[in-house]
Tab-separated table of C-alpha atoms in Angstrom:
chain	number	residue	atom	x	y	z
A	218	MET	CA	131.998	47.643	79.494
A	219	SER	CA	133.692	45.106	81.795
A	220	SER	CA	132.121	42.616	83.358
A	221	THR	CA	133.998	43.120	86.316
A	222	PRO	CA	132.574	46.757	87.837
A	223	LEU	CA	135.137	49.636	89.153
A	224	ALA	CA	135.324	49.342	92.752
A	225	LEU	CA	133.688	53.088	92.895
A	226	PHE	CA	130.883	54.181	94.185
A	227	VAL	CA	129.243	57.601	92.455
A	228	GLY	CA	126.711	59.923	93.551
A	229	LEU	CA	124.198	61.904	91.615
A	230	PRO	CA	122.873	65.671	91.745
A	231	ASN	CA	118.899	64.963	90.668
A	232	PRO	CA	116.634	62.621	92.427
A	233	VAL	CA	116.187	61.161	88.257
A	234	LEU	CA	119.174	59.635	86.517
A	235	SER	CA	119.353	61.201	83.606
A	236	ASP	CA	120.238	60.101	79.724
A	237	ASP	CA	123.536	61.043	79.932
A	238	GLU	CA	124.368	59.386	83.440
A	239	PHE	CA	122.756	56.463	81.885
A	240	ALA	CA	125.170	56.178	79.493
A	241	LEU	CA	128.179	56.669	81.684
A	242	PHE	CA	127.531	54.255	84.044
A	243	ARG	CA	126.652	52.160	80.941
A	244	GLU	CA	129.736	52.590	79.774
A	245	THR	CA	131.938	52.433	82.705
A	246	ASN	CA	130.319	49.831	85.197
A	247	PRO	CA	131.103	51.009	88.694
A	248	LEU	CA	129.902	48.954	91.360
A	249	GLY	CA	127.797	50.859	92.976
A	250	LEU	CA	125.900	54.298	93.292
A	251	PHE	CA	125.501	56.474	96.543
A	252	VAL	CA	121.898	57.941	96.780
A	253	GLY	CA	120.966	61.071	99.081
A	254	ARG	CA	118.526	63.129	100.417
A	255	ARG	CA	118.958	64.903	97.406
A	256	ASN	CA	117.644	62.117	95.006
A	257	GLN	CA	115.429	60.799	97.116
A	258	ARG	CA	111.733	62.091	97.207
A	259	GLU	CA	108.927	59.616	97.230
A	260	PRO	CA	108.790	55.504	97.115
A	261	ALA	CA	107.521	55.016	94.244
A	262	GLN	CA	110.705	57.811	92.525
A	263	THR	CA	113.289	56.559	94.878
A	264	LYS	CA	112.767	52.604	92.907
A	265	ARG	CA	112.125	53.727	89.657
A	266	LEU	CA	116.317	55.643	90.401
A	267	ILE	CA	117.541	52.435	91.736
A	268	GLU	CA	115.902	50.163	88.759
A	269	ARG	CA	117.609	53.130	86.607
A	270	PHE	CA	120.816	52.555	87.505
A	271	ARG	CA	120.565	48.962	87.539
A	272	GLU	CA	119.250	48.587	84.035
A	273	ALA	CA	122.413	51.263	83.032
A	274	VAL	CA	125.183	48.689	84.670
A	275	ASP	CA	123.080	45.409	83.207
A	276	ARG	CA	123.510	44.046	87.578
A	277	ASP	CA	119.786	43.006	89.307
A	278	ASP	CA	121.886	43.405	92.500
A	279	ALA	CA	124.170	45.888	91.999
A	280	PRO	CA	124.819	47.936	95.279
A	281	VAL	CA	122.808	50.883	96.307
A	282	PHE	CA	123.486	52.561	99.671
A	283	THR	CA	122.505	55.950	101.394
A	284	ASP	CA	123.191	57.637	104.913
A	285	GLN	CA	120.122	55.551	106.974
A	286	GLU	CA	121.633	55.655	111.107
A	287	GLY	CA	118.366	57.327	112.401
A	288	GLY	CA	118.181	60.381	115.240
A	289	ARG	CA	119.390	63.772	112.301
A	290	VAL	CA	121.947	61.454	109.855
A	291	GLN	CA	118.857	60.256	107.811
A	292	HIS	CA	117.896	60.660	103.933
A	293	LEU	CA	115.082	59.349	103.766
A	294	ASP	CA	113.171	61.744	105.685
A	295	ALA	CA	110.364	63.454	103.368
A	296	GLY	CA	107.371	62.402	101.870
A	297	PRO	CA	105.754	58.770	103.927
A	298	TRP	CA	108.646	57.181	105.689
A	299	PRO	CA	109.030	57.323	109.533
A	300	LEU	CA	111.383	59.164	111.050
A	301	PHE	CA	113.934	56.756	113.620
A	302	ARG	CA	115.413	57.673	116.412
A	303	SER	CA	119.254	57.644	116.852
A	304	PHE	CA	121.506	55.943	118.746
A	305	GLY	CA	122.420	58.397	121.272
A	306	GLN	CA	118.395	57.715	122.089
A	307	PHE	CA	118.631	53.903	122.179
A	308	ALA	CA	121.508	54.223	124.931
A	309	GLU	CA	119.727	56.282	126.921
A	310	LEU	CA	116.761	53.773	126.640
A	311	ALA	CA	119.908	51.364	127.408
A	312	ARG	CA	120.399	52.779	130.347
A	313	ARG	CA	117.908	52.740	131.862
A	314	ASP	CA	116.705	49.411	130.975
A	315	PHE	CA	119.373	47.815	129.072
A	316	GLU	CA	117.444	44.150	127.849
A	317	LEU	CA	114.551	47.006	126.453
A	318	GLY	CA	117.020	49.225	124.813
A	319	LYS	CA	118.495	46.169	123.604
A	320	ARG	CA	115.106	44.880	121.970
A	321	ALA	CA	113.668	48.191	120.478
A	322	LEU	CA	117.185	48.440	119.098
A	323	ARG	CA	116.546	45.561	116.761
A	324	LEU	CA	113.186	45.894	116.249
A	325	SER	CA	113.688	49.193	114.828
A	326	SER	CA	117.237	48.376	112.713
A	327	GLN	CA	114.681	45.697	111.253
A	328	ALA	CA	111.726	48.432	110.714
A	329	MET	CA	114.397	50.300	109.493
A	330	GLY	CA	116.179	47.376	107.589
A	331	ALA	CA	113.051	46.044	105.557
A	332	MET	CA	111.918	50.185	104.985
A	333	MET	CA	115.471	50.150	103.005
A	334	THR	CA	115.131	47.307	101.090
A	335	GLU	CA	111.305	47.411	100.069
A	336	LEU	CA	112.983	50.721	98.120
A	337	GLY	CA	115.683	48.358	96.502
A	338	LEU	CA	118.163	50.168	98.279
A	339	SER	CA	120.668	47.818	99.359
A	340	SER	CA	122.626	49.967	102.795
A	341	GLY	CA	121.399	52.932	105.138
A	342	CYS	CA	125.392	52.955	106.119
A	343	SER	CA	124.582	52.087	109.943
A	344	PRO	CA	125.665	51.520	112.676
A	345	VAL	CA	128.337	53.607	114.103
A	346	LEU	CA	130.502	52.382	116.102
A	347	ASP	CA	132.407	55.294	116.863
A	348	LEU	CA	133.093	56.331	121.199
A	349	VAL	CA	132.230	59.862	121.486
A	350	PHE	CA	133.973	62.030	124.602
A	351	GLU	CA	133.161	65.581	125.460
A	352	THR	CA	135.844	66.307	123.019
A	353	THR	CA	134.636	64.645	120.251
A	354	SER	CA	133.627	66.368	117.197
A	355	ALA	CA	129.668	67.050	117.103
A	356	VAL	CA	129.829	66.036	113.661
A	357	ILE	CA	129.489	61.963	115.638
A	358	GLY	CA	127.370	63.468	118.480
A	359	ALA	CA	124.306	61.265	119.261
A	360	ARG	CA	125.002	59.328	116.419
A	361	SER	CA	127.227	57.629	119.224
A	362	PHE	CA	125.798	55.005	121.782
A	363	GLY	CA	127.989	56.784	124.153
A	364	PRO	CA	132.074	56.433	126.219
A	365	ASP	CA	132.114	52.356	127.190
A	366	PRO	CA	133.230	50.328	123.673
A	367	ASP	CA	131.617	47.119	125.827
A	368	VAL	CA	128.344	48.973	125.433
A	369	ILE	CA	128.383	50.104	121.996
A	370	ALA	CA	129.567	46.547	120.987
A	371	ALA	CA	126.544	45.024	122.553
A	372	LEU	CA	123.846	47.931	120.473
A	373	GLY	CA	125.673	48.010	117.849
A	374	ARG	CA	125.351	43.763	117.939
A	375	GLU	CA	121.519	44.313	117.418
A	376	VAL	CA	121.440	47.006	114.970
A	377	VAL	CA	123.852	44.242	112.386
A	378	ASP	CA	121.935	41.773	113.355
A	379	GLY	CA	118.496	43.086	112.848
A	380	LEU	CA	119.551	44.660	109.128
A	381	LEU	CA	120.924	41.714	108.004
A	382	GLU	CA	117.395	39.588	108.770
A	383	THR	CA	115.617	41.820	106.937
A	384	GLY	CA	117.943	41.308	103.572
A	385	ASN	CA	120.174	44.980	103.807
A	386	MET	CA	123.542	45.338	104.156
A	387	PRO	CA	124.647	46.415	107.379
A	388	VAL	CA	128.357	48.816	107.305
A	389	MET	CA	130.583	49.736	110.857
A	390	LYS	CA	131.708	52.813	110.706
A	391	HIS	CA	134.070	55.097	110.901
A	392	ILE	CA	136.215	52.531	111.453
A	393	PRO	CA	139.386	52.081	113.112
A	394	GLY	CA	136.701	54.907	115.472
A	395	HIS	CA	136.196	58.539	114.453
A	396	GLY	CA	135.283	59.265	118.548
A	397	ARG	CA	138.839	60.786	119.031
A	398	ALA	CA	138.346	62.932	116.942
A	399	THR	CA	137.828	66.608	117.330
A	400	LEU	CA	137.702	68.233	114.150
A	401	ASP	CA	135.103	66.835	111.319
A	402	SER	CA	136.432	65.408	108.717
A	403	HIS	CA	134.678	67.180	106.483
A	404	LYS	CA	135.555	70.167	106.863
A	405	GLU	CA	139.504	69.319	108.597
A	406	ARG	CA	142.278	67.173	108.544
A	407	PRO	CA	141.771	65.357	112.078
A	408	VAL	CA	144.569	64.114	113.816
A	409	VAL	CA	144.172	61.605	116.726
A	410	ASP	CA	147.245	61.121	118.757
A	411	ALA	CA	146.348	58.922	121.842
A	412	SER	CA	148.978	55.820	122.245
A	413	ARG	CA	148.383	52.141	120.412
A	414	GLU	CA	147.339	51.010	123.778
A	415	THR	CA	144.906	53.322	124.377
A	416	LEU	CA	143.339	53.238	120.982
A	417	ILE	CA	143.262	49.250	121.134
A	418	ALA	CA	141.732	49.176	124.876
A	419	THR	CA	138.534	51.443	123.312
A	420	ASP	CA	137.635	53.037	119.706
A	421	PHE	CA	139.325	49.873	118.068
A	422	LYS	CA	137.161	47.537	120.625
A	423	PRO	CA	134.210	47.654	119.317
A	424	PHE	CA	135.190	47.180	115.701
A	425	VAL	CA	136.823	43.927	116.763
A	426	ALA	CA	134.134	42.910	118.523
A	427	LEU	CA	131.517	43.206	115.448
A	428	LYS	CA	134.639	42.194	113.105
A	429	ASP	CA	132.353	39.189	111.681
A	430	THR	CA	130.311	42.572	109.721
A	431	PRO	CA	130.423	42.044	106.115
A	432	TRP	CA	130.860	45.549	105.003
A	433	ALA	CA	133.222	48.709	107.488
A	434	MET	CA	133.800	52.431	106.038
A	435	VAL	CA	136.910	53.550	107.025
A	436	ALA	CA	137.256	57.263	109.180
A	437	HIS	CA	138.952	59.838	107.548
A	438	VAL	CA	141.110	60.423	110.656
A	439	VAL	CA	144.665	60.486	110.891
A	440	TYR	CA	146.167	57.932	114.395
A	441	SER	CA	149.631	59.572	114.484
A	442	ALA	CA	150.459	56.489	116.984
A	443	TYR	CA	150.658	54.425	113.764
A	444	HIS	CA	150.673	57.214	110.395
A	445	GLY	CA	152.085	60.569	111.201
A	446	GLU	CA	150.754	62.457	108.163
A	447	LEU	CA	147.755	60.475	106.054
A	448	PRO	CA	144.455	59.972	106.677
A	449	ALA	CA	143.500	56.317	107.492
A	450	SER	CA	141.568	55.857	104.658
A	451	VAL	CA	144.483	57.007	102.196
A	452	SER	CA	147.375	55.164	104.662
A	453	PRO	CA	148.667	51.529	103.591
A	454	VAL	CA	149.928	50.805	107.311
A	455	MET	CA	145.757	51.856	108.165
A	456	HIS	CA	144.548	48.974	105.829
A	457	ASP	CA	147.448	47.216	107.573
A	458	VAL	CA	146.254	47.373	110.999
A	459	ILE	CA	142.160	46.951	109.889
A	460	ARG	CA	143.043	43.568	108.660
A	461	ASN	CA	145.828	42.532	110.753
A	462	ASP	CA	145.550	43.836	114.463
A	463	LEU	CA	141.441	44.248	114.692
A	464	GLY	CA	141.453	41.249	112.043
A	465	TYR	CA	138.881	42.792	109.725
A	466	ASP	CA	138.544	40.273	106.857
A	467	GLY	CA	134.723	42.118	105.164
A	468	VAL	CA	135.048	44.768	102.509
A	469	LEU	CA	136.192	48.421	103.270
A	470	ILE	CA	135.035	50.869	101.640
A	471	SER	CA	136.150	54.393	102.479
A	472	ASP	CA	134.311	57.608	103.761
A	473	CYS	CA	133.638	60.354	100.772
A	474	ILE	CA	136.429	60.851	98.880
A	475	PHE	CA	134.402	64.209	99.371
A	476	MET	CA	135.672	65.286	102.290
A	477	GLU	CA	137.988	68.235	102.794
A	478	SER	CA	140.298	66.031	105.441
A	479	LEU	CA	141.651	64.666	101.768
A	480	SER	CA	143.777	66.533	99.875
A	481	GLY	CA	144.669	66.548	95.785
A	482	THR	CA	141.907	66.300	92.725
A	483	LEU	CA	139.296	63.889	92.185
A	484	PRO	CA	141.254	61.491	90.808
A	485	GLU	CA	143.701	61.209	92.920
A	486	ARG	CA	141.862	61.262	95.818
A	487	VAL	CA	140.256	57.951	94.391
A	488	SER	CA	144.142	56.246	93.763
A	489	GLN	CA	144.845	57.161	96.767
A	490	VAL	CA	142.377	54.936	98.645
A	491	LEU	CA	143.170	51.814	96.098
A	492	ASP	CA	146.334	52.419	96.133
A	493	ALA	CA	146.340	52.630	99.898
A	494	GLY	CA	144.548	48.461	99.266
A	495	PHE	CA	141.392	49.555	99.952
A	496	ASP	CA	138.153	47.892	97.832
A	497	ILE	CA	136.318	50.770	97.379
A	498	ALA	CA	135.888	54.612	96.947
A	499	LEU	CA	132.706	56.470	97.874
A	500	HIS	CA	132.012	59.286	95.809
A	501	SER	CA	128.653	59.769	96.664
A	502	HIS	CA	128.448	63.620	94.950
A	503	GLY	CA	129.428	64.232	91.514
A	504	ASP	CA	127.604	65.318	88.137
A	505	ILE	CA	129.066	63.666	84.487
A	506	PRO	CA	132.370	65.225	84.571
A	507	GLU	CA	133.267	63.736	88.241
A	508	SER	CA	132.089	60.972	87.699
A	509	GLU	CA	133.341	60.534	84.330
A	510	ALA	CA	136.785	61.118	86.632
A	511	ALA	CA	136.419	59.047	88.854
A	512	ALA	CA	135.453	56.344	87.158
A	513	LYS	CA	139.172	56.795	84.458
A	514	ALA	CA	141.098	56.948	88.078
A	515	ALA	CA	139.260	53.398	89.480
A	516	ARG	CA	140.189	49.693	88.635
A	517	PRO	CA	138.538	47.035	88.391
A	518	LEU	CA	137.261	45.182	91.581
A	519	THR	CA	139.970	43.012	92.947
A	520	ASP	CA	139.386	38.683	93.240
A	521	ALA	CA	139.730	39.156	96.740
A	522	ALA	CA	136.974	42.305	96.738
A	523	LEU	CA	134.564	40.172	94.988
A	524	GLN	CA	134.753	37.245	97.573
A	525	ARG	CA	134.153	39.660	100.008
A	526	ILE	CA	131.519	40.730	99.006
A	527	ALA	CA	129.918	37.763	97.782
A	528	ALA	CA	130.039	36.689	101.486
A	529	GLY	CA	128.524	39.273	102.956
A	530	LYS	CA	125.760	38.323	100.293
A	531	ALA	CA	124.988	35.294	101.386
A	532	ARG	CA	124.484	36.374	104.550
A	533	LEU	CA	121.109	38.414	104.064
A	534	GLY	CA	117.778	37.101	105.561
A	535	ASN	CA	114.264	37.981	104.123
A	536	LEU	CA	112.621	38.635	107.657
A	537	LYS	CA	109.302	40.098	106.193
A	538	ILE	CA	108.044	42.779	108.827
A	539	ASP	CA	105.291	46.462	109.178
A	540	VAL	CA	108.110	48.686	109.347
A	541	ARG	CA	104.548	51.144	110.597
A	542	ALA	CA	103.638	48.698	113.146
A	543	ALA	CA	107.586	48.186	114.429
A	544	HIS	CA	108.303	51.296	114.685
A	545	ARG	CA	105.090	52.187	116.288
A	546	GLN	CA	105.236	49.664	118.998
A	547	VAL	CA	109.175	50.730	119.401
A	548	GLU	CA	107.850	54.386	120.062
A	549	ASP	CA	105.565	52.196	122.903
A	550	MET	CA	109.079	50.716	124.394
A	551	PHE	CA	110.510	54.417	124.680
A	552	ALA	CA	106.965	55.860	126.558
A	553	SER	CA	106.957	52.842	129.369
A	554	ALA	CA	110.097	53.903	129.707
A	555	SER	CA	109.704	57.160	130.403
A	556	VAL	CA	112.299	57.797	127.883
A	557	SER	CA	110.684	60.921	125.222
């Protein structure tokens, strides 16, 4: 096993790490693991799965991510875990009372972060900083705080800081903005034809405001004003836009490479992400042949990526919080404002 991890997250089909998967990860040393709903049944099982992966790669701090935004995108939605509200619902509360909305979102983010940290999960890949319009693909919908970039930045800040305080890594997505995409990048290749001036003034703005967020996930969206053919996640041009024009110097991980916005074989997609200059390719599905193929196409993390990862970890706090009590308090805030 190489001492430097591969610039790759892998996934699993089941809630248990098999002996063959353990051996593969021991041999290839992927940076991290992405676990979905199919992998998480209850706390003891989730903890054991995470421990087994970390045993395989021989790193106690190997990152293990999931999708846990709230609303319809929360993969901890079985067993004893509380259900959290969507960002769209917090935006509605903020429209009634902005300060109350921010306080509720901060507390909810702390509760969610503390819950994940207790399980051993490193991140829930949140917040979503995409704008939403009438024409936006439904894949975003209530995952967004709305159409106003300043409101999104203010509310997104509460999520970023609340997660960091509880030792859970925020990952802002989908940089540089999925909101003008009218197609679902899981199924098709969206093309955004807005001008550079429009994108800078709107879609890019929340990501610039929160550019101190340690990690960001890159959209599989084409921005024709910059690069007319390739999605941002595999475009060297868009890599430079994010780094230079948006001024982002944190860890850049692709959205899942299984999504149909990309083209080519699985190994080719891994290479496309890394060749474009991004730090990590996310392969969140995966059986053993797929994970092996992805690992063969990946390469060790660069020194710059390792430095970015270390800088992010240094910002993690250790705030302890009663998850269920905080969750009840958030619900009381919604009730006090008569928001259902």
